[in-house]
PDB file of C-alpha atoms in Angstrom:
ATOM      1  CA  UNK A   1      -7.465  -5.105   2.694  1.00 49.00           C
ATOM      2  CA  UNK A   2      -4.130  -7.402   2.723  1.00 43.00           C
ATOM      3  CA  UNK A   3      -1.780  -9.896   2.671  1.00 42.00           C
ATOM      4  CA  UNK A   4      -3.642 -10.386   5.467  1.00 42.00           C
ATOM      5  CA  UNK A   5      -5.173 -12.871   4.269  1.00 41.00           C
ATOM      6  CA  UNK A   6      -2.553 -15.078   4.676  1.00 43.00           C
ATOM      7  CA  UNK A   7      -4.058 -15.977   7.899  1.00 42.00           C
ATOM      8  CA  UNK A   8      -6.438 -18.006   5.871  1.00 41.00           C
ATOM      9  CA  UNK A   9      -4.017 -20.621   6.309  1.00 40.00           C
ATOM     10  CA  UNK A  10      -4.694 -24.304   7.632  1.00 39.00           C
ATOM     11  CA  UNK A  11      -1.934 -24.847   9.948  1.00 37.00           C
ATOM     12  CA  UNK A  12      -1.145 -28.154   8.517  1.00 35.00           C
ATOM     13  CA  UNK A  13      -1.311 -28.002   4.681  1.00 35.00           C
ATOM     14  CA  UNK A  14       1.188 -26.874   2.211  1.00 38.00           C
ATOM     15  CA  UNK A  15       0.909 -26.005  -1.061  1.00 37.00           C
ATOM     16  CA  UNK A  16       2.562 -29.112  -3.164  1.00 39.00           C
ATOM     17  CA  UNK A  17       6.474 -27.890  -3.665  1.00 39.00           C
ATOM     18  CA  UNK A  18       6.022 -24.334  -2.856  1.00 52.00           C
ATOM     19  CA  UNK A  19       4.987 -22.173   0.425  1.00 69.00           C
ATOM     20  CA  UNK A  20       2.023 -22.874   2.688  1.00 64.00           C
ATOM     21  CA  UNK A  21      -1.424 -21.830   1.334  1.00 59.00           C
ATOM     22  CA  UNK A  22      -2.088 -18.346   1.324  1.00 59.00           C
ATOM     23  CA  UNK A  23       1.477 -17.022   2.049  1.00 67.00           C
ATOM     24  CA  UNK A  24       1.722 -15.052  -0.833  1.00 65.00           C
ATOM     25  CA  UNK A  25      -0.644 -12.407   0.263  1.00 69.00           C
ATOM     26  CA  UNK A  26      -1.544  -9.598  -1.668  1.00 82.00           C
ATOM     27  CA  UNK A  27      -0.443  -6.353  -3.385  1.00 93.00           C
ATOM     28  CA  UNK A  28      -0.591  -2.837  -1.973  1.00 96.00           C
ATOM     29  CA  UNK A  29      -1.718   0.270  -3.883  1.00 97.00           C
ATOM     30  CA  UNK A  30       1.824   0.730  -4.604  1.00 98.00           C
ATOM     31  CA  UNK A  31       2.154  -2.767  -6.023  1.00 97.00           C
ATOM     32  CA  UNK A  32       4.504  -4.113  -3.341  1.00 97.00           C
ATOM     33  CA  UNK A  33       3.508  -6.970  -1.597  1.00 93.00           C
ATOM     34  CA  UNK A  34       1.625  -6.495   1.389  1.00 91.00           C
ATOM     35  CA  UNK A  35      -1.602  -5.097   2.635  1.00 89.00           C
ATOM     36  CA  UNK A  36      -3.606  -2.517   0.851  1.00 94.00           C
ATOM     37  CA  UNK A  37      -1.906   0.403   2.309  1.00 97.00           C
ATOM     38  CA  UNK A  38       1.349  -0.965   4.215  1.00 97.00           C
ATOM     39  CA  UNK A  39       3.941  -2.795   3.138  1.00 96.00           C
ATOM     40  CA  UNK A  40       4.752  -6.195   4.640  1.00 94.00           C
ATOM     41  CA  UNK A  41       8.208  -8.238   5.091  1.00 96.00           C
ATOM     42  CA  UNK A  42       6.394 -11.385   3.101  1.00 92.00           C
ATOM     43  CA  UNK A  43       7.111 -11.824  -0.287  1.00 95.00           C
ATOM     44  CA  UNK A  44       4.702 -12.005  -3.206  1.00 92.00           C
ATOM     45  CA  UNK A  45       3.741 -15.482  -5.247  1.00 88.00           C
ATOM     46  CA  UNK A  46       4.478 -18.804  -3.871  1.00 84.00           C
ATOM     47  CA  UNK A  47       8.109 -19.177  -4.926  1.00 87.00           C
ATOM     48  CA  UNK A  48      10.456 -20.754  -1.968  1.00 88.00           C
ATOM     49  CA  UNK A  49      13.957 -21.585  -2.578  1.00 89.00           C
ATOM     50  CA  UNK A  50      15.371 -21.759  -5.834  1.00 91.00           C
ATOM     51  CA  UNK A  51      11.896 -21.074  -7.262  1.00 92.00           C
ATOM     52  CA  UNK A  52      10.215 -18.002  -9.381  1.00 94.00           C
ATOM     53  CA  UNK A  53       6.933 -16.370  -7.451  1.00 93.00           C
ATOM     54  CA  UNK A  54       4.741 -13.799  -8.682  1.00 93.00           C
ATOM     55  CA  UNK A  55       1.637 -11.849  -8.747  1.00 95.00           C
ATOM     56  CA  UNK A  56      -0.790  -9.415 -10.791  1.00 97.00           C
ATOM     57  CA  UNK A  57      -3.382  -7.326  -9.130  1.00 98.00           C
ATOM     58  CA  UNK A  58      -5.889  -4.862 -10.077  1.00 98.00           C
ATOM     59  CA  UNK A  59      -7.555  -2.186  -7.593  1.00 98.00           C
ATOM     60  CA  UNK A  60     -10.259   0.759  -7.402  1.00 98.00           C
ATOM     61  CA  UNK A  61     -10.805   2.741  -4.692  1.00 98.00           C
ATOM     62  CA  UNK A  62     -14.030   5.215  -4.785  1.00 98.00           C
ATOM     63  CA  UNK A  63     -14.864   7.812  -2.354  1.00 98.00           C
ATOM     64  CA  UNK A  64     -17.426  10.739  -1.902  1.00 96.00           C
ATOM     65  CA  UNK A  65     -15.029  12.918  -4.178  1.00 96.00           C
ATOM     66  CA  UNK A  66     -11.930  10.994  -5.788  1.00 97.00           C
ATOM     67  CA  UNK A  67     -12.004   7.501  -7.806  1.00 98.00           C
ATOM     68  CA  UNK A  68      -7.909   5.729  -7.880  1.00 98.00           C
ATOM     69  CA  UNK A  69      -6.927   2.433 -10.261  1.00 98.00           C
ATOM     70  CA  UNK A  70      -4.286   0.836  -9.705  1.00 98.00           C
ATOM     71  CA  UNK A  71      -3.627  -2.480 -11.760  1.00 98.00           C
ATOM     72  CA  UNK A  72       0.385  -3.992 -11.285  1.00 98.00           C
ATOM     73  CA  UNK A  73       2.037  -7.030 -10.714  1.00 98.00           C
ATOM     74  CA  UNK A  74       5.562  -8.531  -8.990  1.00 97.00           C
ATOM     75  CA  UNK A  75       8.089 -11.571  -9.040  1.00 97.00           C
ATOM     76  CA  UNK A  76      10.009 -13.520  -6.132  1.00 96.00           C
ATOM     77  CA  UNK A  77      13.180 -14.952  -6.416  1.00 97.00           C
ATOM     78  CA  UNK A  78      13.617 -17.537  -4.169  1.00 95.00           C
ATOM     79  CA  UNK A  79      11.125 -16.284  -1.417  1.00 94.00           C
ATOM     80  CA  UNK A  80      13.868 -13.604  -0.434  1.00 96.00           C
ATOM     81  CA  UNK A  81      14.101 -10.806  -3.157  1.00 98.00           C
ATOM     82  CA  UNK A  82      10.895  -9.072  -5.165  1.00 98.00           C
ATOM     83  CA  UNK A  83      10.314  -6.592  -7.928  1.00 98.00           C
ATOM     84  CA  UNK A  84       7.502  -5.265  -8.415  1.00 98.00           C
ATOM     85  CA  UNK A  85       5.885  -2.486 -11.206  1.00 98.00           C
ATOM     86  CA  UNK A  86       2.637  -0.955 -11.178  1.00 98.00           C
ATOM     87  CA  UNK A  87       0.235   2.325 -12.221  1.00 98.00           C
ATOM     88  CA  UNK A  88      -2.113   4.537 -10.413  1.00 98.00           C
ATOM     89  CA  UNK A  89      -4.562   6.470 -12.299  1.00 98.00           C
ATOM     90  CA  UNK A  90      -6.774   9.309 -10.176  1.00 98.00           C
ATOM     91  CA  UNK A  91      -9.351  11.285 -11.076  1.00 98.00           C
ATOM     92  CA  UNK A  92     -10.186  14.050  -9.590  1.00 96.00           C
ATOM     93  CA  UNK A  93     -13.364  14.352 -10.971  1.00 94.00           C
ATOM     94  CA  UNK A  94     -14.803  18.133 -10.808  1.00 92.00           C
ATOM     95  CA  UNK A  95     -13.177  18.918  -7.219  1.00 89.00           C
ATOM     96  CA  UNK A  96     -10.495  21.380  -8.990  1.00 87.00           C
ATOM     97  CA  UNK A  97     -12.861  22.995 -11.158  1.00 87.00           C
ATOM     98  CA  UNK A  98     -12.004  26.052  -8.904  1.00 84.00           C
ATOM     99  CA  UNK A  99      -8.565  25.996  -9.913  1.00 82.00           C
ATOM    100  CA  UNK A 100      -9.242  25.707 -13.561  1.00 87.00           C
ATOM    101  CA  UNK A 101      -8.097  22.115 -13.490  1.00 91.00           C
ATOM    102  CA  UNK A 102     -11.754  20.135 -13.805  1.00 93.00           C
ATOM    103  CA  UNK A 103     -11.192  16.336 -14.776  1.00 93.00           C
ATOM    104  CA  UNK A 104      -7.256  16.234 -13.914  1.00 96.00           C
ATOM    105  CA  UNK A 105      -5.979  12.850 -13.927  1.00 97.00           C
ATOM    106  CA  UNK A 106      -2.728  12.497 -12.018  1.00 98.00           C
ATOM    107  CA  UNK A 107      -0.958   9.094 -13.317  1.00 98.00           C
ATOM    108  CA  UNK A 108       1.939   7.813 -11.635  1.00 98.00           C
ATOM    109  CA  UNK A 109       4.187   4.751 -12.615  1.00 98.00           C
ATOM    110  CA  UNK A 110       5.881   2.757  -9.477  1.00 98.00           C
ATOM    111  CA  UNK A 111       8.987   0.609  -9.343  1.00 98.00           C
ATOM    112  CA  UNK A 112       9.987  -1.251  -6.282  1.00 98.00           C
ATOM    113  CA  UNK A 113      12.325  -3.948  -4.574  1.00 98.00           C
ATOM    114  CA  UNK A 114      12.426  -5.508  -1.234  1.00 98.00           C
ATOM    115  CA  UNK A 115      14.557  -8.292   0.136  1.00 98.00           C
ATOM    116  CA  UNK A 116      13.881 -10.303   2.801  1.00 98.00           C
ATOM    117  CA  UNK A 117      16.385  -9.635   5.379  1.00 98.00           C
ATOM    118  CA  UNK A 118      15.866 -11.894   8.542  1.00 97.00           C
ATOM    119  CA  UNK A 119      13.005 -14.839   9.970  1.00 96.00           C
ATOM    120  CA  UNK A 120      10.587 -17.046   7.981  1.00 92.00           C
ATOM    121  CA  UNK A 121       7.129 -15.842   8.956  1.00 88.00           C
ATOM    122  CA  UNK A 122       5.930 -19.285   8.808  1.00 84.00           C
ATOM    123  CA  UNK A 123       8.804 -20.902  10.299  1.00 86.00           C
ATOM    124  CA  UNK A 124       9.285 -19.192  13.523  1.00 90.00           C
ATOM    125  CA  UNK A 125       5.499 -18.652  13.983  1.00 87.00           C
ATOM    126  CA  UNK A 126       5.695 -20.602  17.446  1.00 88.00           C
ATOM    127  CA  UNK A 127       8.923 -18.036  18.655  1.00 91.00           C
ATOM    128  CA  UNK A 128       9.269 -14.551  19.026  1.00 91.00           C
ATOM    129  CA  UNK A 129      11.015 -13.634  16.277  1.00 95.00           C
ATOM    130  CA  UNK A 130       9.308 -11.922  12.967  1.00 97.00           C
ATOM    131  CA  UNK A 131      10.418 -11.901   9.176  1.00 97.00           C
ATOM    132  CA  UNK A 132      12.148  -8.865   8.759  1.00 98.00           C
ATOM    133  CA  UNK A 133      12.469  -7.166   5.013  1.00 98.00           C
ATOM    134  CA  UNK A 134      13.648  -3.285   3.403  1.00 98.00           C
ATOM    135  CA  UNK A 135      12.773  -2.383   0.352  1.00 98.00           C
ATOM    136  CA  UNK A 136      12.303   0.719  -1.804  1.00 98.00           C
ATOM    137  CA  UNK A 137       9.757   1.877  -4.080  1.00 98.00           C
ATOM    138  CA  UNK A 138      10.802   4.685  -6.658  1.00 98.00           C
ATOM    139  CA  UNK A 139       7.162   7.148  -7.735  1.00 98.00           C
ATOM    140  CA  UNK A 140       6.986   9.422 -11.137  1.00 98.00           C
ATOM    141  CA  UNK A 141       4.220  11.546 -11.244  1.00 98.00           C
ATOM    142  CA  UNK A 142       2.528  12.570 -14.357  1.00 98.00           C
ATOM    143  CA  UNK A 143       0.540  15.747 -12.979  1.00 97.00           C
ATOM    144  CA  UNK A 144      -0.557  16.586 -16.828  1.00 96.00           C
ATOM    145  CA  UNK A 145      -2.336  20.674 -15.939  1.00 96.00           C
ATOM    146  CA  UNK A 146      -1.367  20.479 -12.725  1.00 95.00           C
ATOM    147  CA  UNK A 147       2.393  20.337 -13.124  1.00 96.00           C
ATOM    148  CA  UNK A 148       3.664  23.992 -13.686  1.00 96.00           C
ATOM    149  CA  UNK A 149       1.903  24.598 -10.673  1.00 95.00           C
ATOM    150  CA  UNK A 150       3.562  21.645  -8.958  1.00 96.00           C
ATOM    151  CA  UNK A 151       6.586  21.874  -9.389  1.00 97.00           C
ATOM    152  CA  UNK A 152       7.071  25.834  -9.683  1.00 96.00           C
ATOM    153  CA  UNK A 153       4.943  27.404  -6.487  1.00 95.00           C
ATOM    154  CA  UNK A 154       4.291  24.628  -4.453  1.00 96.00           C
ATOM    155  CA  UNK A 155       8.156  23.495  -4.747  1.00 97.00           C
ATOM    156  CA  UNK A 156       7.144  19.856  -5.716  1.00 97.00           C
ATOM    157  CA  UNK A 157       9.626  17.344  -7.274  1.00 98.00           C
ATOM    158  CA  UNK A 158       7.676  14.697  -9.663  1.00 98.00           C
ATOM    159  CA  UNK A 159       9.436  11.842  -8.625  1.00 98.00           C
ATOM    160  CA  UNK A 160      11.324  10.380  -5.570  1.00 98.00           C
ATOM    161  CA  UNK A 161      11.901   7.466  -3.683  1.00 98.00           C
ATOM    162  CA  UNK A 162      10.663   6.274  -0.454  1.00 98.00           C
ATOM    163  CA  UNK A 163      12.542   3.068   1.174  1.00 98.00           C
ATOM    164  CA  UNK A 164      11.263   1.461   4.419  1.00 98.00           C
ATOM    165  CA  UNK A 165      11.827  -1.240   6.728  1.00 98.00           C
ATOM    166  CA  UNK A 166       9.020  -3.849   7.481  1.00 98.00           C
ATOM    167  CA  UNK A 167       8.430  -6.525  10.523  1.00 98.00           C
ATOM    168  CA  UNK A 168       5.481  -9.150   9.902  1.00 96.00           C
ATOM    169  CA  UNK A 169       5.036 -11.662  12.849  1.00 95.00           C
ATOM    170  CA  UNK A 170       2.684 -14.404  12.468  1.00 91.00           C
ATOM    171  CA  UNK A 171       1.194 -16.381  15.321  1.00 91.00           C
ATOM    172  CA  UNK A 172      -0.926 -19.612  14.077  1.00 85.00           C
ATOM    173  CA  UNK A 173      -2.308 -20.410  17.272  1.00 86.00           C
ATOM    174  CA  UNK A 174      -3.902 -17.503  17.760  1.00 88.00           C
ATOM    175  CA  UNK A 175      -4.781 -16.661  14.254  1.00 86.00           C
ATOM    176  CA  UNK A 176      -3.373 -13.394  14.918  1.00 91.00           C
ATOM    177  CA  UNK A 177      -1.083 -11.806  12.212  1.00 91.00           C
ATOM    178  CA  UNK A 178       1.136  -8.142  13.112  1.00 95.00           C
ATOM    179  CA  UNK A 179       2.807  -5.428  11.072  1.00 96.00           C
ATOM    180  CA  UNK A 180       4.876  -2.888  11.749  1.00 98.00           C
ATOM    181  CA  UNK A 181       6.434  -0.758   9.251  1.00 98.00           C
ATOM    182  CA  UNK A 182       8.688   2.742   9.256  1.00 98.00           C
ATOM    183  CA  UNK A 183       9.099   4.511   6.298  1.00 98.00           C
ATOM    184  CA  UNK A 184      11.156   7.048   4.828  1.00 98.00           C
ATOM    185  CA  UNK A 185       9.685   9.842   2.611  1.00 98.00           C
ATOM    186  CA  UNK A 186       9.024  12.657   0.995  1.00 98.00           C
ATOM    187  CA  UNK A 187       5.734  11.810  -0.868  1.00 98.00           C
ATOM    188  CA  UNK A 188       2.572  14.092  -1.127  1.00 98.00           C
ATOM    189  CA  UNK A 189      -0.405  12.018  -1.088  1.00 97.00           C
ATOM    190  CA  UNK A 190       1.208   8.825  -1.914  1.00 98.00           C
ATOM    191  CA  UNK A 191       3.435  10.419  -4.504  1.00 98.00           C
ATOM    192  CA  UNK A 192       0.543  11.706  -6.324  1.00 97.00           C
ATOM    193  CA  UNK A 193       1.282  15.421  -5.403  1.00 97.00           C
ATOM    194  CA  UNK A 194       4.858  14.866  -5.929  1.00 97.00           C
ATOM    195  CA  UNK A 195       7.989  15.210  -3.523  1.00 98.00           C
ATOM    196  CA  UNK A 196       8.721  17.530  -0.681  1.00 97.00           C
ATOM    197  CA  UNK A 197       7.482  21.296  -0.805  1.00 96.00           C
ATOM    198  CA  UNK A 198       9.345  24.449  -1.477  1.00 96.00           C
ATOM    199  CA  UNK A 199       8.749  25.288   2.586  1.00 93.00           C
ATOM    200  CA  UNK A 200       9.134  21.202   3.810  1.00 95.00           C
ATOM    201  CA  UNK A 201      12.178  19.392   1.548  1.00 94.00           C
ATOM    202  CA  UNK A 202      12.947  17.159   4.651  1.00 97.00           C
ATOM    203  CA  UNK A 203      12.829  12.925   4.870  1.00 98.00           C
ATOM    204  CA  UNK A 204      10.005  12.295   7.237  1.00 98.00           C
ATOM    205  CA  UNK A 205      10.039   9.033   9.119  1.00 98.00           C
ATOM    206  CA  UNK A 206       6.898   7.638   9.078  1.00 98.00           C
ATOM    207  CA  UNK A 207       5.060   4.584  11.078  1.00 98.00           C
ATOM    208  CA  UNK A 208       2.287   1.580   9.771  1.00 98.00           C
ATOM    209  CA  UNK A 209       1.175  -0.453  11.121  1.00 98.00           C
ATOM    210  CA  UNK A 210      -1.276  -3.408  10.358  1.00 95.00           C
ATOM    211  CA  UNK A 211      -3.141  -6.410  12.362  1.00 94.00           C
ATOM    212  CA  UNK A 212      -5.475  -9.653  11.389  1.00 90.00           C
ATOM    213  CA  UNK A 213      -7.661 -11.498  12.722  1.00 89.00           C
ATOM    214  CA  UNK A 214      -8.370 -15.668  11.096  1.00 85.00           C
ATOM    215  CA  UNK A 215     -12.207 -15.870  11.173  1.00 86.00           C
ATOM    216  CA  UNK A 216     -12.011 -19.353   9.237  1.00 82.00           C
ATOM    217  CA  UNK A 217      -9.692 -20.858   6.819  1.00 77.00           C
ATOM    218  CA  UNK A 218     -10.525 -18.843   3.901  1.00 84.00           C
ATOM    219  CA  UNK A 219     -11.596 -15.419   5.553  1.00 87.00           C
ATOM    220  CA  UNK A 220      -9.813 -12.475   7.583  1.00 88.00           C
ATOM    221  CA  UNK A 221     -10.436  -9.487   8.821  1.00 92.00           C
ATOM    222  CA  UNK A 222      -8.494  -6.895  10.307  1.00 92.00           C
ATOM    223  CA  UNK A 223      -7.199  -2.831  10.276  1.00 96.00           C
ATOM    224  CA  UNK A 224      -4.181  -0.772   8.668  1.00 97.00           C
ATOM    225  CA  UNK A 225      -3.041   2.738   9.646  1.00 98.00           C
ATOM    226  CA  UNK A 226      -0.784   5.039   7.679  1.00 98.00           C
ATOM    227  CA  UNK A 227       0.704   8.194   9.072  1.00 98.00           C
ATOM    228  CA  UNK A 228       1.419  10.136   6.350  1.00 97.00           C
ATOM    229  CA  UNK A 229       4.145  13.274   6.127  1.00 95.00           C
ATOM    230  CA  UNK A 230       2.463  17.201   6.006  1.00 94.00           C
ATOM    231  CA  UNK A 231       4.618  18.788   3.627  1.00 95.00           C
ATOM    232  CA  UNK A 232       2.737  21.246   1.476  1.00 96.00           C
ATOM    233  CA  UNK A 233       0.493  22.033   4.786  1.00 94.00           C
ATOM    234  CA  UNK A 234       2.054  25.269   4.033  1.00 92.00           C
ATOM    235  CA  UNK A 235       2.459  26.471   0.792  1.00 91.00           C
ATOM    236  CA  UNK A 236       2.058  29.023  -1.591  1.00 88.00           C
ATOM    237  CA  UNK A 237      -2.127  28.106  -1.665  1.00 87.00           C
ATOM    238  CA  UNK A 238      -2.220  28.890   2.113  1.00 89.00           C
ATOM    239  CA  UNK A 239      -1.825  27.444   5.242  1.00 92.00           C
ATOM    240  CA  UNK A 240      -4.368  24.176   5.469  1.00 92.00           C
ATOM    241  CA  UNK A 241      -4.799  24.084   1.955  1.00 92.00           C
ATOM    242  CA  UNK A 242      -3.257  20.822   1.161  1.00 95.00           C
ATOM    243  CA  UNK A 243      -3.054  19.721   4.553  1.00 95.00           C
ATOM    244  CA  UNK A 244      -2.420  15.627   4.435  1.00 96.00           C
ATOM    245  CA  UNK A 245      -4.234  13.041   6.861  1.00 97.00           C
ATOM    246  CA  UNK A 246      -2.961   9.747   7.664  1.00 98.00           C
ATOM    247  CA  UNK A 247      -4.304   6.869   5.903  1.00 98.00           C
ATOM    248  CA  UNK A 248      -6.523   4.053   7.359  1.00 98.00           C
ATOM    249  CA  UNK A 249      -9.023   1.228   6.383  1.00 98.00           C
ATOM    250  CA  UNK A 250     -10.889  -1.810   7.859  1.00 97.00           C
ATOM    251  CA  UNK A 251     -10.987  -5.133   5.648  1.00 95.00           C
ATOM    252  CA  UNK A 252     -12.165  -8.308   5.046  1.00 93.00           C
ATOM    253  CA  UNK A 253     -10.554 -10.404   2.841  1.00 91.00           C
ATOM    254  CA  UNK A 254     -11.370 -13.974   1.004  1.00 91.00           C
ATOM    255  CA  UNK A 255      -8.993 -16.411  -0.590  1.00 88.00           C
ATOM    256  CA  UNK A 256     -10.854 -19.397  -1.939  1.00 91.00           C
ATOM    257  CA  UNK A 257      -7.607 -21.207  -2.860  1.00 87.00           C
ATOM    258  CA  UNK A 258      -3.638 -20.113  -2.960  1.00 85.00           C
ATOM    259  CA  UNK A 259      -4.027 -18.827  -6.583  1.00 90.00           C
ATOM    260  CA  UNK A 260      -6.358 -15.693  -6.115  1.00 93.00           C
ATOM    261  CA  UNK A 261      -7.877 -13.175  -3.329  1.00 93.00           C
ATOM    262  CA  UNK A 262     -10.564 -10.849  -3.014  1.00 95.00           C
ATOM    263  CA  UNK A 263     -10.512  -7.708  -0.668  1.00 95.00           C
ATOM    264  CA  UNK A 264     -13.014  -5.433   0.392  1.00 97.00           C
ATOM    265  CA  UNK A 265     -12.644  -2.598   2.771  1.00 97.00           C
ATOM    266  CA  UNK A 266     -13.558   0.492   4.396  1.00 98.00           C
ATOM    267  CA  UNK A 267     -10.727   3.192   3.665  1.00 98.00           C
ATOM    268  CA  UNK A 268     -10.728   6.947   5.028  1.00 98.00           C
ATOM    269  CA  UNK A 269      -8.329   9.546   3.164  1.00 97.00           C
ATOM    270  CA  UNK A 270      -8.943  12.308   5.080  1.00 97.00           C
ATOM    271  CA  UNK A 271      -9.064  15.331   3.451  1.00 95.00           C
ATOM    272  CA  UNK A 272      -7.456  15.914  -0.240  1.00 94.00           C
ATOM    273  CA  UNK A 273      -6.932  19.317  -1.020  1.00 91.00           C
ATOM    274  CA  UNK A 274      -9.490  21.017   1.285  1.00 94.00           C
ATOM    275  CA  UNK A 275      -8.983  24.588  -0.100  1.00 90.00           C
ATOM    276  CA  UNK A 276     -11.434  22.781  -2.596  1.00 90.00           C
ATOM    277  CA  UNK A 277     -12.880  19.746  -1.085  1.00 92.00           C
ATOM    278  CA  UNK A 278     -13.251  19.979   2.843  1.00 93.00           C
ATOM    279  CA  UNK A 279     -14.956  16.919   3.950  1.00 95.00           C
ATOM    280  CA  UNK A 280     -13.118  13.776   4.126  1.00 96.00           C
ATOM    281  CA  UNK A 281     -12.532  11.235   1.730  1.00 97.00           C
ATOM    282  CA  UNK A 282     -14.142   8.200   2.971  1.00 98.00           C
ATOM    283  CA  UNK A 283     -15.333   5.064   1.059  1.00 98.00           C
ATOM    284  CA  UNK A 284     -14.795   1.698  -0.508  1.00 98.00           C
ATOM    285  CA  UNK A 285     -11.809  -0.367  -1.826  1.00 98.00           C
ATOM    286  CA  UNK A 286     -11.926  -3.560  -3.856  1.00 98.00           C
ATOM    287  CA  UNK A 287      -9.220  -5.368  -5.068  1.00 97.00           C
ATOM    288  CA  UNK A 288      -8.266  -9.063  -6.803  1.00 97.00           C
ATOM    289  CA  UNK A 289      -5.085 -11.053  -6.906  1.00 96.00           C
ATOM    290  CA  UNK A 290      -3.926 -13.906  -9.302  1.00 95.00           C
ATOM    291  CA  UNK A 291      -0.887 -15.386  -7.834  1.00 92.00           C
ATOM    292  CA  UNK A 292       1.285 -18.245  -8.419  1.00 91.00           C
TER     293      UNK A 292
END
């Protein structure tokens, strides 16, 4: 589930006045170009110098317990700088009905940038060196029932900002793509719980990482891990009650031409909110990309 599929590349052809097929990638659940959990140092759309890029995406992800939309999209300036904007939507379904809280929705709107910093993935694919990018994404929550609680016992903020630093290095003739990313935050679930807790208000520096492998020119498949920060582990529910797992997923992805991507992977959650719902959240993730 990525840009990943940028592997999908032939080494030779380039897409007529803009970037080499497939280089645009796609859009992570947070809308920022990338895979579908980690953010990458390429930019979105098919813009190179001088030029306008962009993107729009939609994604679901459904598990045992938990359904999430996302839907978004992002511009390029000149292959180097890119906003982005997009909305998460996820139902909880009956899983708080213990709480009093059956059928919360927690919506949360998602503003980024990212400039590309150092390297050309494409260009220095036969060195050592890897595009380097940072970038921020700024999260408000809309926790509708949920929020007094939020914010007042557990010690949540609503919104925050998480920035990060991101390494993509491309090798072509191995059809191998890697990602590394560290991030700094203070996000709950993605932002979806809020900020930072009333007993954990500290940045947490958090690792990603992301590979790919080119099974033919218009298919990949690969892995993503996200360690995630642990903040509400304790908190005015109990100890373990909102205990966070890291993040990861196994993907294939298909780009039938530079314009538009489908992904379809394997994601595990962990656990959300065991207090309520032990068992971890495990299941699939689709998503399609219209780029230009």
């Amino acid at each position: 589930m990525s840009a990943l599929a940028m592997l999908a590349l032939p080494l030779t052809a380039h897409a007529e006045g803009g970037k080499l097929l497939l280089t645009g990638g796609v859009s992570t659940i947070d809308g920022v170009g990338g895979g579908g959990l980690v953010p990458w140092a390429l930019t979105t759309g098919y813009g190179t110098d001088g030029e306008w890029g962009g993107s729009a995406f939609v994604t679901g992800v459904k598990t045992q317990d938990y359904r999430l939309k996302v839907f978004g999209a992002g511009l390029t300036w000149s292959d180097r700088v890119e906003f982005t904007v997009a909305r998460q939507d996820f139902d909880t379904e009956d899983n708080l009905a213990p709480l009093g809280l059956d059928g919360l929705r927690l919506r949360q709107n998602l503003l980024g940038v990212k400039v590309r910093v150092a390297g050309d993935a494409v260009l220095d694919s036969d060195t050592w060196t890897p595009q380097v990018a940072v970038g921020a994404v700024y999260h408000h929550v809309d926790s509708g029932a949920l929020a007094p609680t939020l914010t007042g016992a557990l010690g949540a903020k609503t919104h925050g900002t998480e920035l990060y630093l991101s390494a993509t290095k491309l090798l072509l003739a191995q059809g191998l793509l890697v990602n590394g990313t560290l991030r700094m935050t203070k996000a709950n679930q993605d932002g979806l719980l809020g900020f930072g807790g009333a007993q954990d208000k500290d940045w947490h520096l958090q690792p990603e990482v992301a590979v790919a492998w080119l099974l033919s020119p218009q298919w990949a498949v690969g892995a993503e891990y996200k360690a995630k920060p642990d903040a509400l582990n304790h908190s005015a529910l109990g100890d373990g009650a909102l205990k966070e797992d890291d993040w990861k997923d196994l993907f294939v992805a298909w780009a039938p031409n530079k314009h538009a991507s489908l992904t379809l992977a394997w994601v595990d959650l962990g656990r959300i909110a065991p207090a309520v719902q032990p068992r971890r959240q495990t299941g699939a993730y689709l998503s399609a990309q219209l780029a230009f």
